[in-house]
Amino acid sequence: MDIIEMRKFRRREQGEKMKVKDVGERALISTIHRLQAIVPMGYLGIGDDAAYLPPSPAGWLISQDMLVEGVHFRFDWITPEQLGEKAVAVNISDIAAMGGIPKAILTSIAVPGNFDVEVIEALYRGMAKALDRYGAVLVGGDTVSSPDKFTLDVSVVGHPGAKGPVLLSGAKPGDRLFVTGRLGASYAGYMLLCHNVSWPSTSIQHRSVLQAHLAPVARVEAGQQLGALAHAMTDISDGLVNELKAMTRFGGIGARIEAERVPIDQATQMVAKEYGQDALDFALYGGEDYELLAAVPPSRAREAELLCLRCGVPITEIGVVTDTLGIHVMRDGEELAVDERKGFHHFALDQD
Amino acid sequence: MDIIEMRKFRRREQGEKMKVKDVGERALISTIHRLQAIVPMGYLGIGDDAAYLPPSPAGWLISQDMLVEGVHFRFDWITPEQLGEKAVAVNISDIAAMGGIPKAILTSIAVPGNFDVEVIEALYRGMAKALDRYGAVLVGGDTVSSPDKFTLDVSVVGHPGAKGPVLLSGAKPGDRLFVTGRLGASYAGYMLLCHNVSWPSTSIQHRSVLQAHLAPVARVEAGQQLGALAHAMTDISDGLVNELKAMTRFGGIGARIEAERVPIDQATQMVAKEYGQDALDFALYGGEDYELLAAVPPSRAREAELLCLRCGVPITEIGVVTDTLGIHVMRDGEELAVDERKGFHHFALDQD
């Protein structure tokens, strides 16, 4: 039993919880280290000034995402373990969106001193669980104190797929637009949480959309399969319309999608109905779905579907890239007004 | 004039400052992008899901450091531009400590909505200035809102030097211990700030130590030179004693240093005297100096000195690695008590 364990043991004997401020950074790092998988040969891990990523003939992809308590999550909505899992998944989703293979993460946390050490342990257990799932390891980061809110910033590095990084740009007129999985479920989950329906809810539909919001899954394997065929790809973190706008930003192109084809599951439909909302809006503007959106040349469309299904991920063709500007959403032969400012963003600043 | 400039123009006409919440993330990213140098060929920059680092036969080094308002900095002490410069410098110092060559950074910021956009612009101007100095570029990151405090997390990536990464461990008994520059100045600057002497002070000595604290310089070139010879190296971010302890953690070794040899400049001596303190304590326990500490085999000691001086960086031999445990500080032939918990840490959690 090391010193951190001993202190914890004594405190637990006394029915007290150990606080971060009683432990100090080095002991906290030891705990974090112990909770993680062994860092493979070639990587140098936690404890030195910098981590080392071995040579890769394909180069490296790197992305960074920050989550702030009270902005991106609330501890009365999400368990620390779910938060750890989600923080890793949403970062790895950025690597999946480039058709890449995640390899390692670095995690910086800013922790208020009166935080329970148990919460940090649970957080890193959640991260370890997600890292196991995606075959990546924790190689470094930073642990600092915060005066008030808990903040978590994760960097993820990975290799590009065999054809190199798949960019957001590169879509061509005539490309078929595909999305993986289902859309809008995360927003449905968020809506439940806003109405005090918390995890784990008793209803199976509620659990399904809460799960989508609290424990999203990155589409790593599907990303590699689609990435080998796609002209352009991204993950749907900010709602389908915003991602389509981002994808068609350059080159004088646009997109036309069929509302009926947008994959929205029954649980999401049910929750939308419960609150008098249109589930399509959840899918178009809701965000945090972490499904993939890919523009695939028509000649490879059937192949894309097959490859994706072969790795167990549903895939749906929802529309086409056009040679005119703008995002057009068709329903029953009529065009719906697309409102990019539609009020489905959680936070004033986090619009993208 | 783009839309952000136009809005700013109108607001300035009316004598108002533009707030972050009025602008949104995408406009903020455009501003940030405009302030940065062109991303070189081979790197893919801001705006995609992940940034791309080209293949490197030597691999990559990566490090991440978080700075929190009210914990690591206060806006009444440091200008936003200085903060940007410092955030980049302290991260690049971790690459320098591995003997590496910095190449790119990613920056995540969490910004309260009522923040002036001008502050963010100044921050990124400071970063751009530092990146220019060190020959690195901004390739990505995240911009989110914060309910309260400003938080900044920087990741830096770089190449290892010709001999690979220089680790913290690896020192051998008999190795000579060298430090670059001067120690304790940053803490002297911190002490002034705590006593309401702010930048720019009228005294040249005050300016010198305030500069050391507010705008430290990473020893990138010296790091590459020393790294080619050193058995072990690190940057002195947590005070000399803590770094010596970290360096001698494994292998049954220790260190003996001569207090008289520890490089402390006159400005630091003066400030310590002003507040009835021992300047040696600033150097041993103060932290945030970002100088290098290297363990060099005796046969290469003179070479290390020469190479370092040739790149214009002062270097001092302060002691030796021993084959017994413990850090021994000698002054006038007597051993000083080394107190690892000596109260020179700024913050309860940030002990390392």
Short mmCIF file of N, CA and C in Angstrom, two decimals, chain A residues 104-196:
data_model
loop_
_atom_site.label_atom_id
_atom_site.label_comp_id
_atom_site.label_asym_id
_atom_site.label_seq_id
_atom_site.Cartn_x
_atom_site.Cartn_y
_atom_site.Cartn_z
N ALA A 104 -2.62 7.44 -28.83
CA ALA A 104 -2.27 7.92 -27.49
C ALA A 104 -3.03 9.20 -27.16
N ILE A 105 -3.21 9.44 -25.86
CA ILE A 105 -3.80 10.72 -25.44
C ILE A 105 -2.92 11.37 -24.37
N LEU A 106 -3.05 12.67 -24.26
CA LEU A 106 -2.53 13.44 -23.12
C LEU A 106 -3.73 14.13 -22.50
N THR A 107 -3.75 14.19 -21.17
CA THR A 107 -4.89 14.76 -20.48
C THR A 107 -4.45 15.80 -19.47
N SER A 108 -4.93 17.01 -19.61
CA SER A 108 -4.72 18.03 -18.58
C SER A 108 -6.01 18.20 -17.80
N ILE A 109 -5.90 18.20 -16.46
CA ILE A 109 -7.08 18.49 -15.65
C ILE A 109 -6.77 19.64 -14.70
N ALA A 110 -7.76 20.52 -14.53
CA ALA A 110 -7.69 21.57 -13.51
C ALA A 110 -8.75 21.21 -12.47
N VAL A 111 -8.30 20.94 -11.24
CA VAL A 111 -9.17 20.36 -10.22
C VAL A 111 -9.28 21.29 -9.00
N PRO A 112 -10.50 21.62 -8.57
CA PRO A 112 -10.65 22.36 -7.32
C PRO A 112 -10.08 21.53 -6.16
N GLY A 113 -9.44 22.19 -5.19
CA GLY A 113 -8.79 21.48 -4.09
C GLY A 113 -9.73 20.64 -3.24
N ASN A 114 -11.01 21.05 -3.15
CA ASN A 114 -11.94 20.31 -2.29
C ASN A 114 -12.61 19.14 -3.00
N PHE A 115 -12.10 18.78 -4.16
CA PHE A 115 -12.60 17.66 -4.94
C PHE A 115 -12.25 16.34 -4.27
N ASP A 116 -13.17 15.37 -4.28
CA ASP A 116 -12.84 14.04 -3.77
C ASP A 116 -11.86 13.35 -4.71
N VAL A 117 -10.81 12.76 -4.13
CA VAL A 117 -9.85 12.01 -4.94
C VAL A 117 -10.56 10.86 -5.67
N GLU A 118 -11.56 10.30 -5.02
CA GLU A 118 -12.35 9.22 -5.65
C GLU A 118 -12.92 9.62 -7.00
N VAL A 119 -13.33 10.89 -7.12
CA VAL A 119 -13.90 11.37 -8.38
C VAL A 119 -12.84 11.33 -9.47
N ILE A 120 -11.62 11.74 -9.11
CA ILE A 120 -10.52 11.73 -10.08
C ILE A 120 -10.20 10.29 -10.47
N GLU A 121 -10.20 9.42 -9.49
CA GLU A 121 -9.94 8.00 -9.78
C GLU A 121 -10.98 7.45 -10.74
N ALA A 122 -12.25 7.78 -10.48
CA ALA A 122 -13.33 7.29 -11.34
C ALA A 122 -13.19 7.86 -12.75
N LEU A 123 -12.82 9.13 -12.83
CA LEU A 123 -12.62 9.78 -14.13
C LEU A 123 -11.56 9.04 -14.94
N TYR A 124 -10.43 8.74 -14.30
CA TYR A 124 -9.35 8.07 -15.02
C TYR A 124 -9.67 6.60 -15.30
N ARG A 125 -10.51 6.00 -14.44
CA ARG A 125 -10.99 4.64 -14.75
C ARG A 125 -11.83 4.68 -16.03
N GLY A 126 -12.67 5.69 -16.14
CA GLY A 126 -13.49 5.85 -17.35
C GLY A 126 -12.61 6.05 -18.58
N MET A 127 -11.56 6.86 -18.41
CA MET A 127 -10.65 7.07 -19.55
C MET A 127 -9.95 5.78 -19.92
N ALA A 128 -9.50 5.04 -18.92
CA ALA A 128 -8.79 3.79 -19.18
C ALA A 128 -9.69 2.82 -19.94
N LYS A 129 -10.98 2.78 -19.53
CA LYS A 129 -11.96 1.91 -20.18
C LYS A 129 -12.08 2.28 -21.66
N ALA A 130 -12.20 3.58 -21.93
CA ALA A 130 -12.33 4.04 -23.32
C ALA A 130 -11.04 3.77 -24.09
N LEU A 131 -9.90 4.01 -23.46
CA LEU A 131 -8.62 3.78 -24.14
C LEU A 131 -8.48 2.32 -24.53
N ASP A 132 -8.88 1.44 -23.61
CA ASP A 132 -8.88 0.00 -23.90
C ASP A 132 -9.73 -0.31 -25.13
N ARG A 133 -10.91 0.27 -25.16
CA ARG A 133 -11.84 0.02 -26.25
C ARG A 133 -11.24 0.42 -27.60
N TYR A 134 -10.54 1.58 -27.59
CA TYR A 134 -10.03 2.10 -28.85
C TYR A 134 -8.57 1.74 -29.11
N GLY A 135 -7.96 1.00 -28.18
CA GLY A 135 -6.58 0.56 -28.39
C GLY A 135 -5.55 1.68 -28.27
N ALA A 136 -5.82 2.67 -27.42
CA ALA A 136 -4.87 3.78 -27.25
C ALA A 136 -4.38 3.81 -25.79
N VAL A 137 -3.36 4.63 -25.53
CA VAL A 137 -2.79 4.72 -24.18
C VAL A 137 -2.62 6.18 -23.75
N LEU A 138 -2.58 6.37 -22.42
CA LEU A 138 -2.31 7.70 -21.86
C LEU A 138 -0.80 7.88 -21.77
N VAL A 139 -0.27 8.94 -22.38
CA VAL A 139 1.19 9.12 -22.36
C VAL A 139 1.64 10.40 -21.67
N GLY A 140 0.72 11.22 -21.20
CA GLY A 140 1.16 12.44 -20.52
C GLY A 140 0.02 13.39 -20.25
N GLY A 141 0.39 14.60 -19.86
CA GLY A 141 -0.61 15.62 -19.56
C GLY A 141 -0.16 16.49 -18.42
N ASP A 142 -1.13 17.10 -17.75
CA ASP A 142 -0.82 18.05 -16.70
C ASP A 142 -1.92 17.95 -15.65
N THR A 143 -1.56 18.21 -14.38
CA THR A 143 -2.53 18.20 -13.30
C THR A 143 -2.34 19.48 -12.50
N VAL A 144 -3.32 20.35 -12.55
CA VAL A 144 -3.18 21.64 -11.86
C VAL A 144 -4.42 21.89 -11.00
N SER A 145 -4.32 22.90 -10.13
CA SER A 145 -5.49 23.21 -9.33
C SER A 145 -6.35 24.25 -10.02
N SER A 146 -7.62 24.25 -9.69
CA SER A 146 -8.56 25.20 -10.25
C SER A 146 -9.24 25.91 -9.09
N PRO A 147 -9.48 27.21 -9.21
CA PRO A 147 -10.12 27.92 -8.09
C PRO A 147 -11.58 27.53 -7.94
N ASP A 148 -12.17 26.96 -8.99
CA ASP A 148 -13.62 26.88 -8.95
C ASP A 148 -14.13 25.66 -9.72
N LYS A 149 -14.06 25.70 -11.05
CA LYS A 149 -14.67 24.68 -11.87
C LYS A 149 -13.63 23.64 -12.30
N PHE A 150 -14.12 22.42 -12.49
CA PHE A 150 -13.28 21.35 -13.02
C PHE A 150 -13.18 21.51 -14.54
N THR A 151 -11.98 21.45 -15.06
CA THR A 151 -11.77 21.55 -16.49
C THR A 151 -10.87 20.41 -16.95
N LEU A 152 -11.16 19.91 -18.12
CA LEU A 152 -10.50 18.73 -18.63
C LEU A 152 -10.16 19.00 -20.09
N ASP A 153 -8.90 18.85 -20.44
CA ASP A 153 -8.50 19.07 -21.83
C ASP A 153 -7.75 17.83 -22.31
N VAL A 154 -8.22 17.22 -23.35
CA VAL A 154 -7.62 15.99 -23.84
C VAL A 154 -7.03 16.23 -25.23
N SER A 155 -5.79 15.79 -25.42
CA SER A 155 -5.20 15.75 -26.76
C SER A 155 -5.13 14.30 -27.17
N VAL A 156 -5.40 14.05 -28.44
CA VAL A 156 -5.29 12.68 -28.93
C VAL A 156 -4.39 12.69 -30.15
N VAL A 157 -3.53 11.69 -30.25
CA VAL A 157 -2.70 11.54 -31.44
C VAL A 157 -2.95 10.16 -32.04
N GLY A 158 -2.84 10.10 -33.34
CA GLY A 158 -3.07 8.83 -34.01
C GLY A 158 -2.42 8.82 -35.37
N HIS A 159 -2.41 7.68 -36.00
CA HIS A 159 -1.89 7.57 -37.36
C HIS A 159 -2.99 7.81 -38.38
N PRO A 160 -2.67 8.41 -39.52
CA PRO A 160 -3.65 8.45 -40.60
C PRO A 160 -3.84 7.04 -41.17
N GLY A 161 -4.94 6.84 -41.87
CA GLY A 161 -5.15 5.58 -42.56
C GLY A 161 -4.23 5.45 -43.76
N ALA A 162 -4.36 4.35 -44.49
CA ALA A 162 -3.44 4.04 -45.59
C ALA A 162 -3.45 5.13 -46.67
N LYS A 163 -4.58 5.80 -46.86
CA LYS A 163 -4.65 6.82 -47.91
C LYS A 163 -4.34 8.22 -47.41
N GLY A 164 -3.82 8.33 -46.19
CA GLY A 164 -3.50 9.64 -45.64
C GLY A 164 -4.72 10.26 -44.96
N PRO A 165 -4.57 11.46 -44.40
CA PRO A 165 -5.69 12.07 -43.68
C PRO A 165 -6.85 12.39 -44.61
N VAL A 166 -8.07 12.08 -44.18
CA VAL A 166 -9.26 12.41 -44.95
C VAL A 166 -9.77 13.77 -44.46
N LEU A 167 -9.75 14.75 -45.33
CA LEU A 167 -10.06 16.11 -44.90
C LEU A 167 -11.55 16.40 -44.90
N LEU A 168 -11.88 17.51 -44.24
CA LEU A 168 -13.24 18.04 -44.22
C LEU A 168 -13.59 18.57 -45.61
N SER A 169 -12.61 19.18 -46.26
CA SER A 169 -12.82 19.68 -47.61
C SER A 169 -12.49 18.57 -48.62
N GLY A 170 -12.88 18.74 -49.86
CA GLY A 170 -12.55 17.73 -50.88
C GLY A 170 -13.77 17.11 -51.52
N ALA A 171 -14.96 17.43 -50.98
CA ALA A 171 -16.20 16.88 -51.57
C ALA A 171 -16.39 17.44 -52.98
N LYS A 172 -16.95 16.62 -53.86
CA LYS A 172 -17.17 17.04 -55.25
C LYS A 172 -18.65 16.92 -55.60
N PRO A 173 -19.14 17.79 -56.50
CA PRO A 173 -20.56 17.69 -56.89
C PRO A 173 -20.88 16.27 -57.36
N GLY A 174 -22.00 15.76 -56.94
CA GLY A 174 -22.38 14.40 -57.31
C GLY A 174 -22.03 13.37 -56.23
N ASP A 175 -21.11 13.70 -55.32
CA ASP A 175 -20.76 12.77 -54.24
C ASP A 175 -22.01 12.46 -53.42
N ARG A 176 -22.12 11.20 -53.03
CA ARG A 176 -23.22 10.80 -52.17
C ARG A 176 -22.86 11.12 -50.72
N LEU A 177 -23.84 11.62 -49.96
CA LEU A 177 -23.61 11.95 -48.55
C LEU A 177 -24.12 10.81 -47.67
N PHE A 178 -23.24 10.29 -46.85
CA PHE A 178 -23.59 9.19 -45.94
C PHE A 178 -23.41 9.62 -44.49
N VAL A 179 -24.27 9.10 -43.63
CA VAL A 179 -24.03 9.24 -42.19
C VAL A 179 -24.08 7.87 -41.53
N THR A 180 -23.26 7.71 -40.51
CA THR A 180 -23.30 6.46 -39.73
C THR A 180 -24.35 6.61 -38.63
N GLY A 181 -24.78 5.46 -38.09
CA GLY A 181 -25.62 5.44 -36.88
C GLY A 181 -26.91 6.21 -37.00
N ARG A 182 -27.25 6.89 -35.92
CA ARG A 182 -28.51 7.64 -35.83
C ARG A 182 -28.17 9.05 -35.37
N LEU A 183 -29.01 10.00 -35.75
CA LEU A 183 -28.75 11.39 -35.36
C LEU A 183 -29.83 11.92 -34.41
N GLY A 184 -29.46 12.90 -33.63
CA GLY A 184 -30.43 13.57 -32.76
C GLY A 184 -30.60 12.93 -31.39
N ALA A 185 -30.11 11.70 -31.23
CA ALA A 185 -30.31 10.99 -29.96
C ALA A 185 -29.62 11.71 -28.81
N SER A 186 -28.42 12.24 -29.07
CA SER A 186 -27.69 12.93 -28.02
C SER A 186 -28.47 14.15 -27.54
N TYR A 187 -29.05 14.88 -28.50
CA TYR A 187 -29.83 16.05 -28.09
C TYR A 187 -31.08 15.64 -27.31
N ALA A 188 -31.69 14.53 -27.71
CA ALA A 188 -32.85 14.02 -26.97
C ALA A 188 -32.44 13.71 -25.53
N GLY A 189 -31.26 13.12 -25.37
CA GLY A 189 -30.75 12.83 -24.03
C GLY A 189 -30.52 14.10 -23.24
N TYR A 190 -29.95 15.10 -23.92
CA TYR A 190 -29.71 16.39 -23.27
C TYR A 190 -31.02 17.02 -22.82
N MET A 191 -32.03 16.90 -23.65
CA MET A 191 -33.35 17.45 -23.32
C MET A 191 -33.94 16.77 -22.08
N LEU A 192 -33.77 15.44 -22.00
CA LEU A 192 -34.24 14.74 -20.80
C LEU A 192 -33.52 15.27 -19.56
N LEU A 193 -32.20 15.41 -19.65
CA LEU A 193 -31.42 15.89 -18.50
C LEU A 193 -31.89 17.28 -18.07
N CYS A 194 -32.20 18.12 -19.06
CA CYS A 194 -32.70 19.47 -18.75
C CYS A 194 -34.05 19.42 -18.04
N HIS A 195 -34.79 18.32 -18.25
CA HIS A 195 -36.09 18.16 -17.59
C HIS A 195 -36.02 17.20 -16.42
N ASN A 196 -34.83 17.10 -15.84
CA ASN A 196 -34.62 16.32 -14.61
C ASN A 196 -34.87 14.83 -14.74
#
